[in-house]
């Protein structure tokens, strides 16, 4: 079996920053530290941090007074920030800087009087946080049909922002539908979608062209991992979203199969290694890495933490 690894794959700079925030908080302040929502959407990462002393909660009323509290990489609404201040919690904000950039764009548009459209998935924590950061009504659309169904008057000042983890192609189609419906609409270029998401989507497209089957290592909760699986499928290749090597099924393969492997932005490389090990139990492997964009982005840790030397 030939195995081809996508490049880049796995952890992005925002996830690295979020995970290191929890680890450094545990090291500096001791256990427990409290994390609102899963720090990133990967159970392996969450359980590893839980074993070290992190406690994951869905609401701040589960956090004791004055406790060290970390906001996840997905961001939170402004009323969550206010509640944390009122309860005098020691907050470390691990919101991905690229999500914060979306919040800033949205607030700027709102202040300037635009009717704001958010392209995203209603139940995703990033979308919930973003909508809660905008001091004005926000209309949420997920697809072209919903964009075409908007009923704002034709000359309404309009602007859009996007969830960072969406498919670039799908988002571009929604933006085009918005522009047809409201030619005066303004917003960031689709290139402003998270660089890591774009890079991984580009890599999985290239992977789909040279493989018979694609395995995407990641969580079903991870929007960007599910998108990678969808992109591979759209290129006519069987694609499977798997959490780890235990999800491998022998019937997916034959001895002539060329298998592509990629991983969502919240997936640690250890889980990719676990999948490779599972494939190796089926038979001998020939492994190579597809050429792709190298990422060197690094984000500073939140204020209040000292970076490792």
PDB file of C-alpha atoms in Angstrom:
ATOM      1  CA  UNK A   1       0.000   0.000   0.000  1.00  0.00           C
ATOM      2  CA  UNK A   2       1.245   3.461  -0.880  1.00  0.00           C
ATOM      3  CA  UNK A   3       0.469   6.191   1.637  1.00  0.00           C
ATOM      4  CA  UNK A   4       0.708   9.860   0.645  1.00  0.00           C
ATOM      5  CA  UNK A   5       0.563  12.487   3.384  1.00  0.00           C
ATOM      6  CA  UNK A   6      -0.880  15.942   2.725  1.00  0.00           C
ATOM      7  CA  UNK A   7       1.231  18.997   3.424  1.00  0.00           C
ATOM      8  CA  UNK A   8       0.230  20.932   5.465  1.00  0.00           C
ATOM      9  CA  UNK A   9      -2.000  18.926   7.785  1.00  0.00           C
ATOM     10  CA  UNK A  10      -2.931  18.905  11.461  1.00  0.00           C
ATOM     11  CA  UNK A  11      -2.340  21.585  14.056  1.00  0.00           C
ATOM     12  CA  UNK A  12      -2.471  25.222  12.977  1.00  0.00           C
ATOM     13  CA  UNK A  13      -0.934  28.151  14.853  1.00  0.00           C
ATOM     14  CA  UNK A  14      -4.217  29.033  16.558  1.00  0.00           C
ATOM     15  CA  UNK A  15      -4.620  25.507  17.920  1.00  0.00           C
ATOM     16  CA  UNK A  16      -0.991  25.367  19.035  1.00  0.00           C
ATOM     17  CA  UNK A  17      -1.539  28.643  20.913  1.00  0.00           C
ATOM     18  CA  UNK A  18      -4.769  27.409  22.524  1.00  0.00           C
ATOM     19  CA  UNK A  19      -3.332  24.090  23.699  1.00  0.00           C
ATOM     20  CA  UNK A  20      -0.170  25.750  24.968  1.00  0.00           C
ATOM     21  CA  UNK A  21      -2.310  28.274  26.839  1.00  0.00           C
ATOM     22  CA  UNK A  22      -3.901  25.474  28.854  1.00  0.00           C
ATOM     23  CA  UNK A  23      -0.602  23.671  29.411  1.00  0.00           C
ATOM     24  CA  UNK A  24       1.172  26.849  30.517  1.00  0.00           C
ATOM     25  CA  UNK A  25      -1.704  27.839  32.790  1.00  0.00           C
ATOM     26  CA  UNK A  26      -1.497  24.449  34.504  1.00  0.00           C
ATOM     27  CA  UNK A  27       2.255  24.835  34.861  1.00  0.00           C
ATOM     28  CA  UNK A  28       2.125  28.402  36.202  1.00  0.00           C
ATOM     29  CA  UNK A  29      -1.016  28.326  38.341  1.00  0.00           C
ATOM     30  CA  UNK A  30      -1.451  24.612  39.098  1.00  0.00           C
ATOM     31  CA  UNK A  31      -4.503  22.422  38.636  1.00  0.00           C
ATOM     32  CA  UNK A  32      -7.319  22.842  38.204  1.00  0.00           C
ATOM     33  CA  UNK A  33      -7.777  25.445  35.510  1.00  0.00           C
ATOM     34  CA  UNK A  34     -11.182  25.813  33.926  1.00  0.00           C
ATOM     35  CA  UNK A  35     -11.768  25.914  30.167  1.00  0.00           C
ATOM     36  CA  UNK A  36     -15.035  27.192  28.788  1.00  0.00           C
ATOM     37  CA  UNK A  37     -16.014  24.763  26.035  1.00  0.00           C
ATOM     38  CA  UNK A  38     -13.586  22.253  24.534  1.00  0.00           C
ATOM     39  CA  UNK A  39     -10.359  24.153  23.903  1.00  0.00           C
ATOM     40  CA  UNK A  40     -10.352  22.721  20.352  1.00  0.00           C
ATOM     41  CA  UNK A  41     -12.592  20.127  18.718  1.00  0.00           C
ATOM     42  CA  UNK A  42     -10.550  16.991  19.282  1.00  0.00           C
ATOM     43  CA  UNK A  43     -11.283  14.480  22.036  1.00  0.00           C
ATOM     44  CA  UNK A  44      -7.701  13.228  22.192  1.00  0.00           C
ATOM     45  CA  UNK A  45      -6.441  16.753  22.890  1.00  0.00           C
ATOM     46  CA  UNK A  46      -9.232  17.453  25.378  1.00  0.00           C
ATOM     47  CA  UNK A  47      -8.696  14.200  27.283  1.00  0.00           C
ATOM     48  CA  UNK A  48      -4.930  14.725  27.410  1.00  0.00           C
ATOM     49  CA  UNK A  49      -5.441  18.160  28.963  1.00  0.00           C
ATOM     50  CA  UNK A  50      -8.131  16.809  31.283  1.00  0.00           C
ATOM     51  CA  UNK A  51      -5.666  14.216  32.535  1.00  0.00           C
ATOM     52  CA  UNK A  52      -3.243  17.048  33.350  1.00  0.00           C
ATOM     53  CA  UNK A  53      -5.821  18.899  35.432  1.00  0.00           C
ATOM     54  CA  UNK A  54      -7.924  20.976  33.046  1.00  0.00           C
ATOM     55  CA  UNK A  55     -11.652  21.022  33.702  1.00  0.00           C
ATOM     56  CA  UNK A  56     -13.940  21.708  30.763  1.00  0.00           C
ATOM     57  CA  UNK A  57     -17.247  23.496  31.372  1.00  0.00           C
ATOM     58  CA  UNK A  58     -19.987  24.890  29.170  1.00  0.00           C
ATOM     59  CA  UNK A  59     -21.024  27.774  31.429  1.00  0.00           C
ATOM     60  CA  UNK A  60     -19.145  30.111  33.755  1.00  0.00           C
ATOM     61  CA  UNK A  61     -21.448  29.314  36.673  1.00  0.00           C
ATOM     62  CA  UNK A  62     -19.589  25.997  36.819  1.00  0.00           C
ATOM     63  CA  UNK A  63     -16.355  27.855  37.602  1.00  0.00           C
ATOM     64  CA  UNK A  64     -15.438  28.712  41.234  1.00  0.00           C
ATOM     65  CA  UNK A  65     -14.837  32.335  42.191  1.00  0.00           C
ATOM     66  CA  UNK A  66     -11.373  33.695  41.292  1.00  0.00           C
ATOM     67  CA  UNK A  67     -10.461  30.532  39.379  1.00  0.00           C
ATOM     68  CA  UNK A  68      -8.181  30.590  36.332  1.00  0.00           C
ATOM     69  CA  UNK A  69     -10.559  30.472  33.359  1.00  0.00           C
ATOM     70  CA  UNK A  70      -9.614  29.966  29.707  1.00  0.00           C
ATOM     71  CA  UNK A  71     -11.778  30.862  26.731  1.00  0.00           C
ATOM     72  CA  UNK A  72     -11.472  28.340  23.899  1.00  0.00           C
ATOM     73  CA  UNK A  73      -9.965  28.999  20.470  1.00  0.00           C
ATOM     74  CA  UNK A  74     -13.479  29.477  19.061  1.00  0.00           C
ATOM     75  CA  UNK A  75     -14.087  32.727  20.955  1.00  0.00           C
ATOM     76  CA  UNK A  76     -16.968  33.814  23.171  1.00  0.00           C
ATOM     77  CA  UNK A  77     -19.757  36.379  23.157  1.00  0.00           C
ATOM     78  CA  UNK A  78     -19.234  39.718  24.900  1.00  0.00           C
ATOM     79  CA  UNK A  79     -21.758  38.831  27.618  1.00  0.00           C
ATOM     80  CA  UNK A  80     -19.543  35.869  28.582  1.00  0.00           C
ATOM     81  CA  UNK A  81     -16.616  38.271  28.920  1.00  0.00           C
ATOM     82  CA  UNK A  82     -18.773  40.563  31.066  1.00  0.00           C
ATOM     83  CA  UNK A  83     -19.873  37.692  33.297  1.00  0.00           C
ATOM     84  CA  UNK A  84     -16.257  36.679  33.810  1.00  0.00           C
ATOM     85  CA  UNK A  85     -15.341  40.226  34.856  1.00  0.00           C
ATOM     86  CA  UNK A  86     -18.296  40.460  37.227  1.00  0.00           C
ATOM     87  CA  UNK A  87     -17.283  37.199  38.891  1.00  0.00           C
ATOM     88  CA  UNK A  88     -13.637  38.321  39.011  1.00  0.00           C
ATOM     89  CA  UNK A  89     -12.420  35.214  37.217  1.00  0.00           C
ATOM     90  CA  UNK A  90      -8.770  35.147  36.157  1.00  0.00           C
ATOM     91  CA  UNK A  91      -9.330  34.967  32.401  1.00  0.00           C
ATOM     92  CA  UNK A  92      -6.851  33.825  29.767  1.00  0.00           C
ATOM     93  CA  UNK A  93      -8.321  34.370  26.324  1.00  0.00           C
ATOM     94  CA  UNK A  94      -7.188  31.644  23.902  1.00  0.00           C
ATOM     95  CA  UNK A  95      -9.454  32.868  21.086  1.00  0.00           C
ATOM     96  CA  UNK A  96      -7.634  32.373  17.791  1.00  0.00           C
ATOM     97  CA  UNK A  97      -6.329  35.767  16.600  1.00  0.00           C
ATOM     98  CA  UNK A  98      -7.919  35.124  13.207  1.00  0.00           C
ATOM     99  CA  UNK A  99     -11.326  34.706  14.876  1.00  0.00           C
ATOM    100  CA  UNK A 100     -10.691  37.929  16.777  1.00  0.00           C
ATOM    101  CA  UNK A 101      -9.999  39.573  13.408  1.00  0.00           C
ATOM    102  CA  UNK A 102     -13.491  38.531  12.248  1.00  0.00           C
ATOM    103  CA  UNK A 103     -14.978  40.009  15.448  1.00  0.00           C
ATOM    104  CA  UNK A 104     -13.187  43.282  14.766  1.00  0.00           C
ATOM    105  CA  UNK A 105     -14.396  43.415  11.161  1.00  0.00           C
ATOM    106  CA  UNK A 106     -17.958  42.766  12.294  1.00  0.00           C
ATOM    107  CA  UNK A 107     -17.913  45.475  14.947  1.00  0.00           C
ATOM    108  CA  UNK A 108     -16.463  47.983  12.487  1.00  0.00           C
ATOM    109  CA  UNK A 109     -19.205  47.271   9.955  1.00  0.00           C
ATOM    110  CA  UNK A 110     -21.878  47.512  12.644  1.00  0.00           C
ATOM    111  CA  UNK A 111     -20.616  50.860  13.913  1.00  0.00           C
ATOM    112  CA  UNK A 112     -20.678  52.196  10.344  1.00  0.00           C
ATOM    113  CA  UNK A 113     -24.347  51.289  10.044  1.00  0.00           C
ATOM    114  CA  UNK A 114     -24.188  48.235   7.783  1.00  0.00           C
ATOM    115  CA  UNK A 115     -26.685  45.394   7.994  1.00  0.00           C
ATOM    116  CA  UNK A 116     -24.314  42.539   8.760  1.00  0.00           C
ATOM    117  CA  UNK A 117     -24.480  39.053   7.235  1.00  0.00           C
ATOM    118  CA  UNK A 118     -22.502  36.237   8.844  1.00  0.00           C
ATOM    119  CA  UNK A 119     -21.767  33.230   6.649  1.00  0.00           C
ATOM    120  CA  UNK A 120     -21.517  30.267   8.982  1.00  0.00           C
ATOM    121  CA  UNK A 121     -23.058  27.277  10.748  1.00  0.00           C
ATOM    122  CA  UNK A 122     -25.679  28.180  13.345  1.00  0.00           C
ATOM    123  CA  UNK A 123     -24.625  25.816  16.129  1.00  0.00           C
ATOM    124  CA  UNK A 124     -20.869  26.233  15.796  1.00  0.00           C
ATOM    125  CA  UNK A 125     -19.314  27.873  18.889  1.00  0.00           C
ATOM    126  CA  UNK A 126     -17.295  30.261  16.721  1.00  0.00           C
ATOM    127  CA  UNK A 127     -20.501  31.556  15.118  1.00  0.00           C
ATOM    128  CA  UNK A 128     -22.253  31.851  18.485  1.00  0.00           C
ATOM    129  CA  UNK A 129     -19.296  33.809  19.836  1.00  0.00           C
ATOM    130  CA  UNK A 130     -19.061  36.043  16.772  1.00  0.00           C
ATOM    131  CA  UNK A 131     -22.757  36.916  16.788  1.00  0.00           C
ATOM    132  CA  UNK A 132     -22.418  37.749  20.465  1.00  0.00           C
ATOM    133  CA  UNK A 133     -19.529  40.120  19.757  1.00  0.00           C
ATOM    134  CA  UNK A 134     -21.449  42.321  17.297  1.00  0.00           C
ATOM    135  CA  UNK A 135     -23.453  45.198  18.879  1.00  0.00           C
ATOM    136  CA  UNK A 136     -26.128  45.060  16.179  1.00  0.00           C
ATOM    137  CA  UNK A 137     -28.480  42.551  14.534  1.00  0.00           C
ATOM    138  CA  UNK A 138     -26.689  39.888  12.473  1.00  0.00           C
ATOM    139  CA  UNK A 139     -28.331  37.738   9.799  1.00  0.00           C
ATOM    140  CA  UNK A 140     -26.848  34.242   9.564  1.00  0.00           C
ATOM    141  CA  UNK A 141     -26.703  32.387   6.233  1.00  0.00           C
ATOM    142  CA  UNK A 142     -25.083  29.035   5.513  1.00  0.00           C
ATOM    143  CA  UNK A 143     -25.588  28.482   1.812  1.00  0.00           C
ATOM    144  CA  UNK A 144     -26.526  30.067  -1.505  1.00  0.00           C
ATOM    145  CA  UNK A 145     -30.243  29.385  -1.055  1.00  0.00           C
ATOM    146  CA  UNK A 146     -30.326  31.190   2.283  1.00  0.00           C
ATOM    147  CA  UNK A 147     -28.388  34.119   0.799  1.00  0.00           C
ATOM    148  CA  UNK A 148     -30.863  34.379  -2.069  1.00  0.00           C
ATOM    149  CA  UNK A 149     -33.784  34.278   0.373  1.00  0.00           C
ATOM    150  CA  UNK A 150     -32.746  37.409   2.288  1.00  0.00           C
ATOM    151  CA  UNK A 151     -35.453  40.071   2.291  1.00  0.00           C
ATOM    152  CA  UNK A 152     -33.626  43.279   3.198  1.00  0.00           C
ATOM    153  CA  UNK A 153     -34.595  46.233   0.982  1.00  0.00           C
ATOM    154  CA  UNK A 154     -32.478  46.558  -2.134  1.00  0.00           C
ATOM    155  CA  UNK A 155     -30.598  49.699  -1.100  1.00  0.00           C
ATOM    156  CA  UNK A 156     -29.815  48.619   2.472  1.00  0.00           C
ATOM    157  CA  UNK A 157     -26.120  49.149   3.314  1.00  0.00           C
ATOM    158  CA  UNK A 158     -24.866  45.551   3.555  1.00  0.00           C
ATOM    159  CA  UNK A 159     -21.664  43.867   4.736  1.00  0.00           C
ATOM    160  CA  UNK A 160     -20.632  40.276   5.339  1.00  0.00           C
ATOM    161  CA  UNK A 161     -18.132  38.365   7.462  1.00  0.00           C
ATOM    162  CA  UNK A 162     -17.452  34.625   7.547  1.00  0.00           C
ATOM    163  CA  UNK A 163     -16.775  31.796   9.932  1.00  0.00           C
ATOM    164  CA  UNK A 164     -13.074  30.989   9.585  1.00  0.00           C
ATOM    165  CA  UNK A 165     -13.346  27.222   9.124  1.00  0.00           C
ATOM    166  CA  UNK A 166     -15.682  26.969   6.136  1.00  0.00           C
ATOM    167  CA  UNK A 167     -14.950  25.597   2.687  1.00  0.00           C
ATOM    168  CA  UNK A 168     -13.372  28.365   0.641  1.00  0.00           C
ATOM    169  CA  UNK A 169     -15.283  27.277  -2.487  1.00  0.00           C
ATOM    170  CA  UNK A 170     -18.636  27.116  -0.700  1.00  0.00           C
ATOM    171  CA  UNK A 171     -18.045  30.497   0.934  1.00  0.00           C
ATOM    172  CA  UNK A 172     -17.075  32.065  -2.381  1.00  0.00           C
ATOM    173  CA  UNK A 173     -20.358  30.819  -3.882  1.00  0.00           C
ATOM    174  CA  UNK A 174     -22.359  32.333  -1.015  1.00  0.00           C
ATOM    175  CA  UNK A 175     -20.506  35.638  -1.363  1.00  0.00           C
ATOM    176  CA  UNK A 176     -21.282  35.691  -5.091  1.00  0.00           C
ATOM    177  CA  UNK A 177     -24.955  35.063  -4.336  1.00  0.00           C
ATOM    178  CA  UNK A 178     -24.930  37.941  -1.845  1.00  0.00           C
ATOM    179  CA  UNK A 179     -23.289  40.224  -4.428  1.00  0.00           C
ATOM    180  CA  UNK A 180     -25.932  39.331  -7.009  1.00  0.00           C
ATOM    181  CA  UNK A 181     -28.692  40.014  -4.487  1.00  0.00           C
ATOM    182  CA  UNK A 182     -27.049  43.168  -3.092  1.00  0.00           C
ATOM    183  CA  UNK A 183     -24.455  44.551  -5.554  1.00  0.00           C
ATOM    184  CA  UNK A 184     -23.349  47.208  -3.058  1.00  0.00           C
ATOM    185  CA  UNK A 185     -22.415  44.688  -0.328  1.00  0.00           C
ATOM    186  CA  UNK A 186     -18.924  44.948   1.153  1.00  0.00           C
ATOM    187  CA  UNK A 187     -16.787  42.453   3.026  1.00  0.00           C
ATOM    188  CA  UNK A 188     -13.374  40.834   3.293  1.00  0.00           C
ATOM    189  CA  UNK A 189     -12.004  38.776   0.434  1.00  0.00           C
ATOM    190  CA  UNK A 190     -12.445  35.006   0.791  1.00  0.00           C
ATOM    191  CA  UNK A 191      -8.663  34.974   1.139  1.00  0.00           C
ATOM    192  CA  UNK A 192      -9.313  36.344   4.636  1.00  0.00           C
ATOM    193  CA  UNK A 193     -10.730  32.967   5.614  1.00  0.00           C
ATOM    194  CA  UNK A 194      -8.210  31.320   7.945  1.00  0.00           C
ATOM    195  CA  UNK A 195      -4.920  30.752   6.112  1.00  0.00           C
ATOM    196  CA  UNK A 196      -4.588  27.299   7.715  1.00  0.00           C
ATOM    197  CA  UNK A 197      -8.035  26.241   6.518  1.00  0.00           C
ATOM    198  CA  UNK A 198      -7.219  27.389   2.988  1.00  0.00           C
ATOM    199  CA  UNK A 199      -3.865  25.636   2.988  1.00  0.00           C
ATOM    200  CA  UNK A 200      -5.354  22.347   4.175  1.00  0.00           C
ATOM    201  CA  UNK A 201      -8.168  22.549   1.648  1.00  0.00           C
ATOM    202  CA  UNK A 202      -5.700  23.216  -1.172  1.00  0.00           C
ATOM    203  CA  UNK A 203      -3.578  20.286   0.021  1.00  0.00           C
ATOM    204  CA  UNK A 204      -6.494  17.838   0.140  1.00  0.00           C
ATOM    205  CA  UNK A 205      -7.489  18.795  -3.410  1.00  0.00           C
ATOM    206  CA  UNK A 206      -3.977  17.946  -4.583  1.00  0.00           C
ATOM    207  CA  UNK A 207      -4.086  14.756  -2.513  1.00  0.00           C
ATOM    208  CA  UNK A 208      -7.352  13.696  -4.145  1.00  0.00           C
ATOM    209  CA  UNK A 209      -5.767  13.882  -7.607  1.00  0.00           C
ATOM    210  CA  UNK A 210      -3.079  11.305  -6.860  1.00  0.00           C
ATOM    211  CA  UNK A 211      -4.806   8.822  -4.533  1.00  0.00           C
ATOM    212  CA  UNK A 212      -7.584   6.245  -4.687  1.00  0.00           C
ATOM    213  CA  UNK A 213      -8.964   6.965  -1.239  1.00  0.00           C
ATOM    214  CA  UNK A 214      -8.567   9.754   1.351  1.00  0.00           C
ATOM    215  CA  UNK A 215      -8.547   9.427   5.119  1.00  0.00           C
ATOM    216  CA  UNK A 216      -9.159  12.623   7.092  1.00  0.00           C
ATOM    217  CA  UNK A 217      -8.039  12.350  10.695  1.00  0.00           C
ATOM    218  CA  UNK A 218     -10.203  14.515  12.922  1.00  0.00           C
ATOM    219  CA  UNK A 219     -13.347  14.884  14.987  1.00  0.00           C
ATOM    220  CA  UNK A 220     -16.925  14.921  13.727  1.00  0.00           C
ATOM    221  CA  UNK A 221     -17.237  18.134  15.781  1.00  0.00           C
ATOM    222  CA  UNK A 222     -14.494  19.781  13.728  1.00  0.00           C
ATOM    223  CA  UNK A 223     -15.977  21.871  10.919  1.00  0.00           C
ATOM    224  CA  UNK A 224     -12.676  22.124   9.075  1.00  0.00           C
ATOM    225  CA  UNK A 225     -12.035  18.359   9.258  1.00  0.00           C
ATOM    226  CA  UNK A 226     -15.505  17.595   7.915  1.00  0.00           C
ATOM    227  CA  UNK A 227     -14.933  20.082   5.109  1.00  0.00           C
ATOM    228  CA  UNK A 228     -11.697  18.307   4.130  1.00  0.00           C
ATOM    229  CA  UNK A 229     -13.629  15.048   3.898  1.00  0.00           C
ATOM    230  CA  UNK A 230     -16.319  16.705   1.783  1.00  0.00           C
ATOM    231  CA  UNK A 231     -13.726  18.195  -0.599  1.00  0.00           C
ATOM    232  CA  UNK A 232     -12.097  14.811  -1.176  1.00  0.00           C
ATOM    233  CA  UNK A 233     -15.509  13.281  -1.821  1.00  0.00           C
ATOM    234  CA  UNK A 234     -16.364  16.064  -4.261  1.00  0.00           C
ATOM    235  CA  UNK A 235     -13.293  15.035  -6.264  1.00  0.00           C
ATOM    236  CA  UNK A 236     -14.818  11.597  -6.731  1.00  0.00           C
ATOM    237  CA  UNK A 237     -12.666   9.767  -4.190  1.00  0.00           C
ATOM    238  CA  UNK A 238     -13.955   7.667  -1.294  1.00  0.00           C
ATOM    239  CA  UNK A 239     -13.219   9.696   1.828  1.00  0.00           C
ATOM    240  CA  UNK A 240     -13.561   8.795   5.492  1.00  0.00           C
ATOM    241  CA  UNK A 241     -13.404  11.018   8.564  1.00  0.00           C
ATOM    242  CA  UNK A 242     -11.767   8.973  11.305  1.00  0.00           C
ATOM    243  CA  UNK A 243     -10.785   9.830  14.871  1.00  0.00           C
ATOM    244  CA  UNK A 244      -7.779   7.482  15.020  1.00  0.00           C
ATOM    245  CA  UNK A 245      -6.397   4.179  13.777  1.00  0.00           C
ATOM    246  CA  UNK A 246      -9.114   2.174  15.542  1.00  0.00           C
ATOM    247  CA  UNK A 247     -11.623   3.435  12.970  1.00  0.00           C
ATOM    248  CA  UNK A 248      -9.773   1.811  10.048  1.00  0.00           C
ATOM    249  CA  UNK A 249     -11.769  -0.856   8.189  1.00  0.00           C
ATOM    250  CA  UNK A 250      -9.911  -3.505   6.180  1.00  0.00           C
ATOM    251  CA  UNK A 251     -12.609  -3.589   3.507  1.00  0.00           C
ATOM    252  CA  UNK A 252     -11.758  -0.026   2.444  1.00  0.00           C
ATOM    253  CA  UNK A 253      -8.474  -1.167   0.908  1.00  0.00           C
ATOM    254  CA  UNK A 254      -6.908  -3.588  -1.498  1.00  0.00           C
ATOM    255  CA  UNK A 255      -3.213  -4.232  -2.153  1.00  0.00           C
ATOM    256  CA  UNK A 256      -3.175  -1.789  -5.077  1.00  0.00           C
ATOM    257  CA  UNK A 257      -4.711   1.097  -3.172  1.00  0.00           C
ATOM    258  CA  UNK A 258      -2.949   4.440  -2.898  1.00  0.00           C
ATOM    259  CA  UNK A 259      -4.181   6.079   0.289  1.00  0.00           C
ATOM    260  CA  UNK A 260      -4.070   9.794   1.039  1.00  0.00           C
ATOM    261  CA  UNK A 261      -4.000  11.021   4.631  1.00  0.00           C
ATOM    262  CA  UNK A 262      -4.662  14.505   5.914  1.00  0.00           C
ATOM    263  CA  UNK A 263      -5.780  15.921   9.251  1.00  0.00           C
ATOM    264  CA  UNK A 264      -7.950  18.762  10.482  1.00  0.00           C
ATOM    265  CA  UNK A 265      -6.425  21.848  12.068  1.00  0.00           C
ATOM    266  CA  UNK A 266      -7.216  20.586  15.573  1.00  0.00           C
ATOM    267  CA  UNK A 267      -5.741  17.108  15.057  1.00  0.00           C
ATOM    268  CA  UNK A 268      -2.355  16.306  16.643  1.00  0.00           C
ATOM    269  CA  UNK A 269       0.251  14.504  14.542  1.00  0.00           C
ATOM    270  CA  UNK A 270       0.194  11.618  17.034  1.00  0.00           C
ATOM    271  CA  UNK A 271      -3.212  10.602  15.668  1.00  0.00           C
ATOM    272  CA  UNK A 272      -1.891  10.639  12.097  1.00  0.00           C
ATOM    273  CA  UNK A 273       0.913   8.347  13.290  1.00  0.00           C
ATOM    274  CA  UNK A 274      -1.709   6.104  14.891  1.00  0.00           C
ATOM    275  CA  UNK A 275      -3.566   5.810  11.573  1.00  0.00           C
ATOM    276  CA  UNK A 276      -0.320   4.974   9.741  1.00  0.00           C
ATOM    277  CA  UNK A 277       0.413   2.287  12.334  1.00  0.00           C
ATOM    278  CA  UNK A 278      -3.045   0.794  11.774  1.00  0.00           C
ATOM    279  CA  UNK A 279      -2.454   0.698   8.017  1.00  0.00           C
ATOM    280  CA  UNK A 280       0.909  -0.959   8.598  1.00  0.00           C
ATOM    281  CA  UNK A 281      -0.886  -3.794  10.387  1.00  0.00           C
ATOM    282  CA  UNK A 282      -2.781  -4.458   7.155  1.00  0.00           C
ATOM    283  CA  UNK A 283       0.403  -4.743   5.083  1.00  0.00           C
ATOM    284  CA  UNK A 284       3.716  -3.138   4.107  1.00  0.00           C
ATOM    285  CA  UNK A 285       3.617   0.589   3.433  1.00  0.00           C
ATOM    286  CA  UNK A 286       5.425   2.960   1.137  1.00  0.00           C
ATOM    287  CA  UNK A 287       5.086   6.465   2.613  1.00  0.00           C
ATOM    288  CA  UNK A 288       5.713   9.839   1.037  1.00  0.00           C
ATOM    289  CA  UNK A 289       4.683  13.430   1.709  1.00  0.00           C
ATOM    290  CA  UNK A 290       3.079  15.526  -0.998  1.00  0.00           C
ATOM    291  CA  UNK A 291       4.851  18.845  -1.604  1.00  0.00           C
ATOM    292  CA  UNK A 292       2.862  21.745  -0.207  1.00  0.00           C
ATOM    293  CA  UNK A 293       2.921  25.074   1.540  1.00  0.00           C
ATOM    294  CA  UNK A 294       5.031  25.273   4.682  1.00  0.00           C
ATOM    295  CA  UNK A 295       3.541  27.216   7.571  1.00  0.00           C
ATOM    296  CA  UNK A 296       5.688  29.310   9.901  1.00  0.00           C
ATOM    297  CA  UNK A 297       2.991  31.395  11.605  1.00  0.00           C
ATOM    298  CA  UNK A 298       3.257  31.734  15.382  1.00  0.00           C
ATOM    299  CA  UNK A 299       0.907  33.566  17.737  1.00  0.00           C
ATOM    300  CA  UNK A 300       1.856  35.017  21.101  1.00  0.00           C
ATOM    301  CA  UNK A 301       0.318  33.504  24.219  1.00  0.00           C
ATOM    302  CA  UNK A 302      -2.436  35.492  25.963  1.00  0.00           C
ATOM    303  CA  UNK A 303      -1.491  38.246  28.383  1.00  0.00           C
ATOM    304  CA  UNK A 304      -0.811  36.771  31.805  1.00  0.00           C
ATOM    305  CA  UNK A 305       1.213  33.796  30.630  1.00  0.00           C
ATOM    306  CA  UNK A 306       4.941  33.403  30.343  1.00  0.00           C
ATOM    307  CA  UNK A 307       6.076  31.548  27.218  1.00  0.00           C
ATOM    308  CA  UNK A 308       8.289  28.511  27.628  1.00  0.00           C
ATOM    309  CA  UNK A 309      11.967  29.238  27.191  1.00  0.00           C
TER     310      UNK A 309
END
